[in-house]
């Protein structure tokens, strides 16, 4: 009953004209940002962060959170219409969404995606309401050793789950930690790596780094791969059209996929580093493996669109659990949200729900209302948002860069931070170009001070004895998770190889001749190029860009 009472209090907290307007503005802006290829939730939140200065903290966070989960659906529009994911979490939506659009069923595909997003968002927020207090109560028993290990686990999950070139992922995280050391040494109180600059004494602010990496960097990368030369052309979409709404058979095919994707996405989002991209790809592989007609996937199966859409929206709710209860961002987008929390003096963690219950439950309650608003906006504004996708990238790119510069300067009126932002923009381009992970860098930058402080405290408590990490039961459990994360890719690869050999041997013995594994077996084993295969992901958890010149 406490959960329902807290939710009721949260709804009362946010039901002001200002908060409701900020919520509606957030979901609308999120949709528009998601429609713009090359941006996505992380860049959108980073660019809009300076706009929220001066606002009430609750209203500002509600707006930024609405941008986060609102952009999850916005990216679906371009995924379906032009086979271009608005952001990495909608990669799986292109597999069947675009074939549906080519069959003249763009309307039903977009409406079904909106419904799947609403169902997943609602289920996700209900689970968030139930799980967040439980995790917070456990986290209250954590001390500095456990907090340090959780930071390491978060980064390790991000690095180990992304497939190839994990060394580059580790290097990206180390760059983030290095940037986090600039400023005052909390141990001795002396300046370090400031190079005599008074503006660096307080450290490198998160805002210019995030805007540079995910705003300017993404724009430069999109220009490099030729987005400014693309001509987007798709048919007219109207809600008055005869084939705009899904059929009864579409719903029958997709009902199970939406529910499975919702739960899979939420529990995947709980793991720091996994995120919506991994959840959507896992959902697609699951739906294809259990379907009675797997041959339809990739050719316009509605379940192949509904499942991943539900998964990526469920994951956005799941990612809020470690953010609110542990202060650990599970993705680059939630890392930007964490920075926003800290700017307003709000420390996410075990005590947030006790010390700021109105804020915490107000944010959770806003996600309920936000999902209702998204459903209405998604369905009836689809033609309008589709027109946004028609705006040429060569026009959008310079406008976005100007907004990045003005937004960075508006924070502290510092040209040094503008320079840092532009330098990080160039860095972000080369990181994307050569397979580094901007997500790992930005999460390490945010978590760096927490990791350093908790490690110093741990060493003071133990007198420099590293054995403290294996003397505490909670630390032992976290260390076991770390070992499992490191071993998982190797064990998975070994099991896959043995399973493939078993399938081949079975066919040889049954027919007396060597046979190759069936397409269904190859799909279930994660064959190269299949949606469930790790080689679809790069270091940022995104699908490999098939349009890249390389």
JSON list of N, CA and C in Angstrom, two decimals, residues 155-203:
[
{"chain": "A", "resi": 155, "resn": "UNK", "atom": "N", "xyz": [30.63, -0.09, -15.44]},
{"chain": "A", "resi": 155, "resn": "UNK", "atom": "CA", "xyz": [31.49, 0.10, -16.60]},
{"chain": "A", "resi": 155, "resn": "UNK", "atom": "C", "xyz": [31.85, -1.23, -17.26]},
{"chain": "A", "resi": 156, "resn": "UNK", "atom": "N", "xyz": [32.08, -2.25, -16.44]},
{"chain": "A", "resi": 156, "resn": "UNK", "atom": "CA", "xyz": [32.45, -3.56, -16.97]},
{"chain": "A", "resi": 156, "resn": "UNK", "atom": "C", "xyz": [31.31, -4.16, -17.80]},
{"chain": "A", "resi": 157, "resn": "UNK", "atom": "N", "xyz": [30.08, -3.97, -17.32]},
{"chain": "A", "resi": 157, "resn": "UNK", "atom": "CA", "xyz": [28.92, -4.46, -18.07]},
{"chain": "A", "resi": 157, "resn": "UNK", "atom": "C", "xyz": [28.86, -3.79, -19.43]},
{"chain": "A", "resi": 158, "resn": "UNK", "atom": "N", "xyz": [29.05, -2.48, -19.43]},
{"chain": "A", "resi": 158, "resn": "UNK", "atom": "CA", "xyz": [29.01, -1.72, -20.68]},
{"chain": "A", "resi": 158, "resn": "UNK", "atom": "C", "xyz": [30.07, -2.22, -21.65]},
{"chain": "A", "resi": 159, "resn": "UNK", "atom": "N", "xyz": [31.27, -2.48, -21.13]},
{"chain": "A", "resi": 159, "resn": "UNK", "atom": "CA", "xyz": [32.39, -2.87, -21.99]},
{"chain": "A", "resi": 159, "resn": "UNK", "atom": "C", "xyz": [32.25, -4.31, -22.47]},
{"chain": "A", "resi": 160, "resn": "UNK", "atom": "N", "xyz": [31.86, -5.24, -21.59]},
{"chain": "A", "resi": 160, "resn": "UNK", "atom": "CA", "xyz": [31.85, -6.66, -21.93]},
{"chain": "A", "resi": 160, "resn": "UNK", "atom": "C", "xyz": [30.67, -7.05, -22.80]},
{"chain": "A", "resi": 161, "resn": "UNK", "atom": "N", "xyz": [29.58, -6.29, -22.75]},
{"chain": "A", "resi": 161, "resn": "UNK", "atom": "CA", "xyz": [28.38, -6.70, -23.47]},
{"chain": "A", "resi": 161, "resn": "UNK", "atom": "C", "xyz": [28.37, -6.22, -24.91]},
{"chain": "A", "resi": 162, "resn": "UNK", "atom": "N", "xyz": [29.35, -5.40, -25.29]},
{"chain": "A", "resi": 162, "resn": "UNK", "atom": "CA", "xyz": [29.28, -4.75, -26.58]},
{"chain": "A", "resi": 162, "resn": "UNK", "atom": "C", "xyz": [30.02, -5.47, -27.68]},
{"chain": "A", "resi": 163, "resn": "UNK", "atom": "N", "xyz": [30.56, -6.64, -27.41]},
{"chain": "A", "resi": 163, "resn": "UNK", "atom": "CA", "xyz": [31.11, -7.45, -28.50]},
{"chain": "A", "resi": 163, "resn": "UNK", "atom": "C", "xyz": [32.57, -7.20, -28.75]},
{"chain": "A", "resi": 164, "resn": "UNK", "atom": "N", "xyz": [32.91, -6.80, -29.99]},
{"chain": "A", "resi": 164, "resn": "UNK", "atom": "CA", "xyz": [34.30, -6.71, -30.41]},
{"chain": "A", "resi": 164, "resn": "UNK", "atom": "C", "xyz": [35.01, -5.49, -29.81]},
{"chain": "A", "resi": 165, "resn": "UNK", "atom": "N", "xyz": [36.35, -5.53, -29.89]},
{"chain": "A", "resi": 165, "resn": "UNK", "atom": "CA", "xyz": [37.19, -4.40, -29.51]},
{"chain": "A", "resi": 165, "resn": "UNK", "atom": "C", "xyz": [36.91, -3.90, -28.09]},
{"chain": "A", "resi": 166, "resn": "UNK", "atom": "N", "xyz": [36.90, -4.83, -27.15]},
{"chain": "A", "resi": 166, "resn": "UNK", "atom": "CA", "xyz": [36.68, -4.43, -25.76]},
{"chain": "A", "resi": 166, "resn": "UNK", "atom": "C", "xyz": [37.85, -3.59, -25.25]},
{"chain": "A", "resi": 167, "resn": "UNK", "atom": "N", "xyz": [39.03, -3.78, -25.84]},
{"chain": "A", "resi": 167, "resn": "UNK", "atom": "CA", "xyz": [40.19, -2.97, -25.45]},
{"chain": "A", "resi": 167, "resn": "UNK", "atom": "C", "xyz": [39.90, -1.49, -25.70]},
{"chain": "A", "resi": 168, "resn": "UNK", "atom": "N", "xyz": [39.26, -1.19, -26.83]},
{"chain": "A", "resi": 168, "resn": "UNK", "atom": "CA", "xyz": [38.92, 0.20, -27.13]},
{"chain": "A", "resi": 168, "resn": "UNK", "atom": "C", "xyz": [37.87, 0.72, -26.15]},
{"chain": "A", "resi": 169, "resn": "UNK", "atom": "N", "xyz": [36.98, -0.15, -25.72]},
{"chain": "A", "resi": 169, "resn": "UNK", "atom": "CA", "xyz": [36.00, 0.25, -24.72]},
{"chain": "A", "resi": 169, "resn": "UNK", "atom": "C", "xyz": [36.66, 0.59, -23.40]},
{"chain": "A", "resi": 170, "resn": "UNK", "atom": "N", "xyz": [37.65, -0.22, -23.00]},
{"chain": "A", "resi": 170, "resn": "UNK", "atom": "CA", "xyz": [38.38, 0.06, -21.76]},
{"chain": "A", "resi": 170, "resn": "UNK", "atom": "C", "xyz": [39.16, 1.37, -21.89]},
{"chain": "A", "resi": 171, "resn": "UNK", "atom": "N", "xyz": [39.78, 1.58, -23.04]},
{"chain": "A", "resi": 171, "resn": "UNK", "atom": "CA", "xyz": [40.52, 2.84, -23.25]},
{"chain": "A", "resi": 171, "resn": "UNK", "atom": "C", "xyz": [39.58, 4.04, -23.18]},
{"chain": "A", "resi": 172, "resn": "UNK", "atom": "N", "xyz": [38.37, 3.89, -23.73]},
{"chain": "A", "resi": 172, "resn": "UNK", "atom": "CA", "xyz": [37.39, 4.98, -23.67]},
{"chain": "A", "resi": 172, "resn": "UNK", "atom": "C", "xyz": [37.05, 5.31, -22.23]},
{"chain": "A", "resi": 173, "resn": "UNK", "atom": "N", "xyz": [36.83, 4.27, -21.42]},
{"chain": "A", "resi": 173, "resn": "UNK", "atom": "CA", "xyz": [36.51, 4.49, -20.00]},
{"chain": "A", "resi": 173, "resn": "UNK", "atom": "C", "xyz": [37.69, 5.15, -19.28]},
{"chain": "A", "resi": 174, "resn": "UNK", "atom": "N", "xyz": [38.92, 4.76, -19.61]},
{"chain": "A", "resi": 174, "resn": "UNK", "atom": "CA", "xyz": [40.09, 5.35, -18.97]},
{"chain": "A", "resi": 174, "resn": "UNK", "atom": "C", "xyz": [40.24, 6.83, -19.33]},
{"chain": "A", "resi": 175, "resn": "UNK", "atom": "N", "xyz": [39.88, 7.18, -20.57]},
{"chain": "A", "resi": 175, "resn": "UNK", "atom": "CA", "xyz": [39.90, 8.60, -20.95]},
{"chain": "A", "resi": 175, "resn": "UNK", "atom": "C", "xyz": [38.91, 9.38, -20.09]},
{"chain": "A", "resi": 176, "resn": "UNK", "atom": "N", "xyz": [37.73, 8.79, -19.88]},
{"chain": "A", "resi": 176, "resn": "UNK", "atom": "CA", "xyz": [36.73, 9.44, -19.03]},
{"chain": "A", "resi": 176, "resn": "UNK", "atom": "C", "xyz": [37.22, 9.62, -17.61]},
{"chain": "A", "resi": 177, "resn": "UNK", "atom": "N", "xyz": [37.85, 8.58, -17.06]},
{"chain": "A", "resi": 177, "resn": "UNK", "atom": "CA", "xyz": [38.40, 8.69, -15.71]},
{"chain": "A", "resi": 177, "resn": "UNK", "atom": "C", "xyz": [39.50, 9.75, -15.65]},
{"chain": "A", "resi": 178, "resn": "UNK", "atom": "N", "xyz": [40.32, 9.83, -16.70]},
{"chain": "A", "resi": 178, "resn": "UNK", "atom": "CA", "xyz": [41.39, 10.83, -16.73]},
{"chain": "A", "resi": 178, "resn": "UNK", "atom": "C", "xyz": [40.82, 12.25, -16.71]},
{"chain": "A", "resi": 179, "resn": "UNK", "atom": "N", "xyz": [39.77, 12.49, -17.50]},
{"chain": "A", "resi": 179, "resn": "UNK", "atom": "CA", "xyz": [39.14, 13.81, -17.51]},
{"chain": "A", "resi": 179, "resn": "UNK", "atom": "C", "xyz": [38.53, 14.14, -16.14]},
{"chain": "A", "resi": 180, "resn": "UNK", "atom": "N", "xyz": [38.05, 13.09, -15.44]},
{"chain": "A", "resi": 180, "resn": "UNK", "atom": "CA", "xyz": [37.43, 13.30, -14.13]},
{"chain": "A", "resi": 180, "resn": "UNK", "atom": "C", "xyz": [38.44, 13.69, -13.06]},
{"chain": "A", "resi": 181, "resn": "UNK", "atom": "N", "xyz": [39.74, 13.48, -13.30]},
{"chain": "A", "resi": 181, "resn": "UNK", "atom": "CA", "xyz": [40.75, 13.81, -12.29]},
{"chain": "A", "resi": 181, "resn": "UNK", "atom": "C", "xyz": [41.18, 15.27, -12.35]},
{"chain": "A", "resi": 182, "resn": "UNK", "atom": "N", "xyz": [40.77, 15.99, -13.40]},
{"chain": "A", "resi": 182, "resn": "UNK", "atom": "CA", "xyz": [41.16, 17.40, -13.52]},
{"chain": "A", "resi": 182, "resn": "UNK", "atom": "C", "xyz": [40.48, 18.21, -12.41]},
{"chain": "A", "resi": 183, "resn": "UNK", "atom": "N", "xyz": [41.23, 19.09, -11.77]},
{"chain": "A", "resi": 183, "resn": "UNK", "atom": "CA", "xyz": [40.66, 19.95, -10.72]},
{"chain": "A", "resi": 183, "resn": "UNK", "atom": "C", "xyz": [41.42, 19.82, -9.42]},
{"chain": "A", "resi": 184, "resn": "UNK", "atom": "N", "xyz": [40.69, 19.74, -8.32]},
{"chain": "A", "resi": 184, "resn": "UNK", "atom": "CA", "xyz": [41.29, 19.66, -6.99]},
{"chain": "A", "resi": 184, "resn": "UNK", "atom": "C", "xyz": [41.38, 18.21, -6.54]},
{"chain": "A", "resi": 185, "resn": "UNK", "atom": "N", "xyz": [42.54, 17.80, -6.08]},
{"chain": "A", "resi": 185, "resn": "UNK", "atom": "CA", "xyz": [42.72, 16.47, -5.51]},
{"chain": "A", "resi": 185, "resn": "UNK", "atom": "C", "xyz": [42.00, 16.42, -4.16]},
{"chain": "A", "resi": 186, "resn": "UNK", "atom": "N", "xyz": [40.98, 15.57, -4.05]},
{"chain": "A", "resi": 186, "resn": "UNK", "atom": "CA", "xyz": [40.17, 15.55, -2.83]},
{"chain": "A", "resi": 186, "resn": "UNK", "atom": "C", "xyz": [40.96, 15.00, -1.64]},
{"chain": "A", "resi": 187, "resn": "UNK", "atom": "N", "xyz": [42.09, 14.37, -1.90]},
{"chain": "A", "resi": 187, "resn": "UNK", "atom": "CA", "xyz": [42.88, 13.81, -0.81]},
{"chain": "A", "resi": 187, "resn": "UNK", "atom": "C", "xyz": [43.79, 14.82, -0.14]},
{"chain": "A", "resi": 188, "resn": "UNK", "atom": "N", "xyz": [44.46, 15.63, -0.97]},
{"chain": "A", "resi": 188, "resn": "UNK", "atom": "CA", "xyz": [45.45, 16.57, -0.41]},
{"chain": "A", "resi": 188, "resn": "UNK", "atom": "C", "xyz": [45.06, 18.03, -0.64]},
{"chain": "A", "resi": 189, "resn": "UNK", "atom": "N", "xyz": [44.01, 18.27, -1.45]},
{"chain": "A", "resi": 189, "resn": "UNK", "atom": "CA", "xyz": [43.53, 19.64, -1.65]},
{"chain": "A", "resi": 189, "resn": "UNK", "atom": "C", "xyz": [44.36, 20.46, -2.61]},
{"chain": "A", "resi": 190, "resn": "UNK", "atom": "N", "xyz": [45.21, 19.83, -3.41]},
{"chain": "A", "resi": 190, "resn": "UNK", "atom": "CA", "xyz": [46.04, 20.56, -4.36]},
{"chain": "A", "resi": 190, "resn": "UNK", "atom": "C", "xyz": [45.47, 20.43, -5.77]},
{"chain": "A", "resi": 191, "resn": "UNK", "atom": "N", "xyz": [45.86, 21.41, -6.63]},
{"chain": "A", "resi": 191, "resn": "UNK", "atom": "CA", "xyz": [45.41, 21.38, -8.02]},
{"chain": "A", "resi": 191, "resn": "UNK", "atom": "C", "xyz": [46.15, 20.28, -8.78]},
{"chain": "A", "resi": 192, "resn": "UNK", "atom": "N", "xyz": [45.46, 19.69, -9.74]},
{"chain": "A", "resi": 192, "resn": "UNK", "atom": "CA", "xyz": [46.11, 18.71, -10.60]},
{"chain": "A", "resi": 192, "resn": "UNK", "atom": "C", "xyz": [45.57, 18.85, -12.03]},
{"chain": "A", "resi": 193, "resn": "UNK", "atom": "N", "xyz": [46.46, 18.81, -12.99]},
{"chain": "A", "resi": 193, "resn": "UNK", "atom": "CA", "xyz": [46.14, 18.85, -14.41]},
{"chain": "A", "resi": 193, "resn": "UNK", "atom": "C", "xyz": [45.32, 20.09, -14.81]},
{"chain": "A", "resi": 194, "resn": "UNK", "atom": "N", "xyz": [45.50, 21.20, -14.11]},
{"chain": "A", "resi": 194, "resn": "UNK", "atom": "CA", "xyz": [44.78, 22.42, -14.48]},
{"chain": "A", "resi": 194, "resn": "UNK", "atom": "C", "xyz": [45.60, 23.30, -15.41]},
{"chain": "A", "resi": 195, "resn": "UNK", "atom": "N", "xyz": [46.91, 23.05, -15.50]},
{"chain": "A", "resi": 195, "resn": "UNK", "atom": "CA", "xyz": [47.81, 23.80, -16.40]},
{"chain": "A", "resi": 195, "resn": "UNK", "atom": "C", "xyz": [47.73, 25.31, -16.15]},
{"chain": "A", "resi": 196, "resn": "UNK", "atom": "N", "xyz": [47.52, 25.67, -14.89]},
{"chain": "A", "resi": 196, "resn": "UNK", "atom": "CA", "xyz": [47.49, 27.07, -14.53]},
{"chain": "A", "resi": 196, "resn": "UNK", "atom": "C", "xyz": [46.20, 27.79, -14.84]},
{"chain": "A", "resi": 197, "resn": "UNK", "atom": "N", "xyz": [45.20, 27.10, -15.33]},
{"chain": "A", "resi": 197, "resn": "UNK", "atom": "CA", "xyz": [43.93, 27.74, -15.69]},
{"chain": "A", "resi": 197, "resn": "UNK", "atom": "C", "xyz": [43.01, 27.78, -14.47]},
{"chain": "A", "resi": 198, "resn": "UNK", "atom": "N", "xyz": [42.54, 28.97, -14.13]},
{"chain": "A", "resi": 198, "resn": "UNK", "atom": "CA", "xyz": [41.64, 29.11, -12.98]},
{"chain": "A", "resi": 198, "resn": "UNK", "atom": "C", "xyz": [40.27, 28.48, -13.28]},
{"chain": "A", "resi": 199, "resn": "UNK", "atom": "N", "xyz": [39.91, 28.40, -14.57]},
{"chain": "A", "resi": 199, "resn": "UNK", "atom": "CA", "xyz": [38.60, 27.86, -14.92]},
{"chain": "A", "resi": 199, "resn": "UNK", "atom": "C", "xyz": [38.56, 26.34, -14.82]},
{"chain": "A", "resi": 200, "resn": "UNK", "atom": "N", "xyz": [39.72, 25.70, -14.69]},
{"chain": "A", "resi": 200, "resn": "UNK", "atom": "CA", "xyz": [39.75, 24.24, -14.57]},
{"chain": "A", "resi": 200, "resn": "UNK", "atom": "C", "xyz": [39.92, 23.77, -13.13]},
{"chain": "A", "resi": 201, "resn": "UNK", "atom": "N", "xyz": [39.99, 24.74, -12.19]},
{"chain": "A", "resi": 201, "resn": "UNK", "atom": "CA", "xyz": [40.18, 24.35, -10.79]},
{"chain": "A", "resi": 201, "resn": "UNK", "atom": "C", "xyz": [39.01, 23.49, -10.30]},
{"chain": "A", "resi": 202, "resn": "UNK", "atom": "N", "xyz": [37.81, 23.83, -10.74]},
{"chain": "A", "resi": 202, "resn": "UNK", "atom": "CA", "xyz": [36.63, 23.07, -10.31]},
{"chain": "A", "resi": 202, "resn": "UNK", "atom": "C", "xyz": [36.42, 21.81, -11.16]},
{"chain": "A", "resi": 203, "resn": "UNK", "atom": "N", "xyz": [37.34, 21.52, -12.06]},
{"chain": "A", "resi": 203, "resn": "UNK", "atom": "CA", "xyz": [37.23, 20.34, -12.91]},
{"chain": "A", "resi": 203, "resn": "UNK", "atom": "C", "xyz": [36.60, 20.63, -14.25]}
]
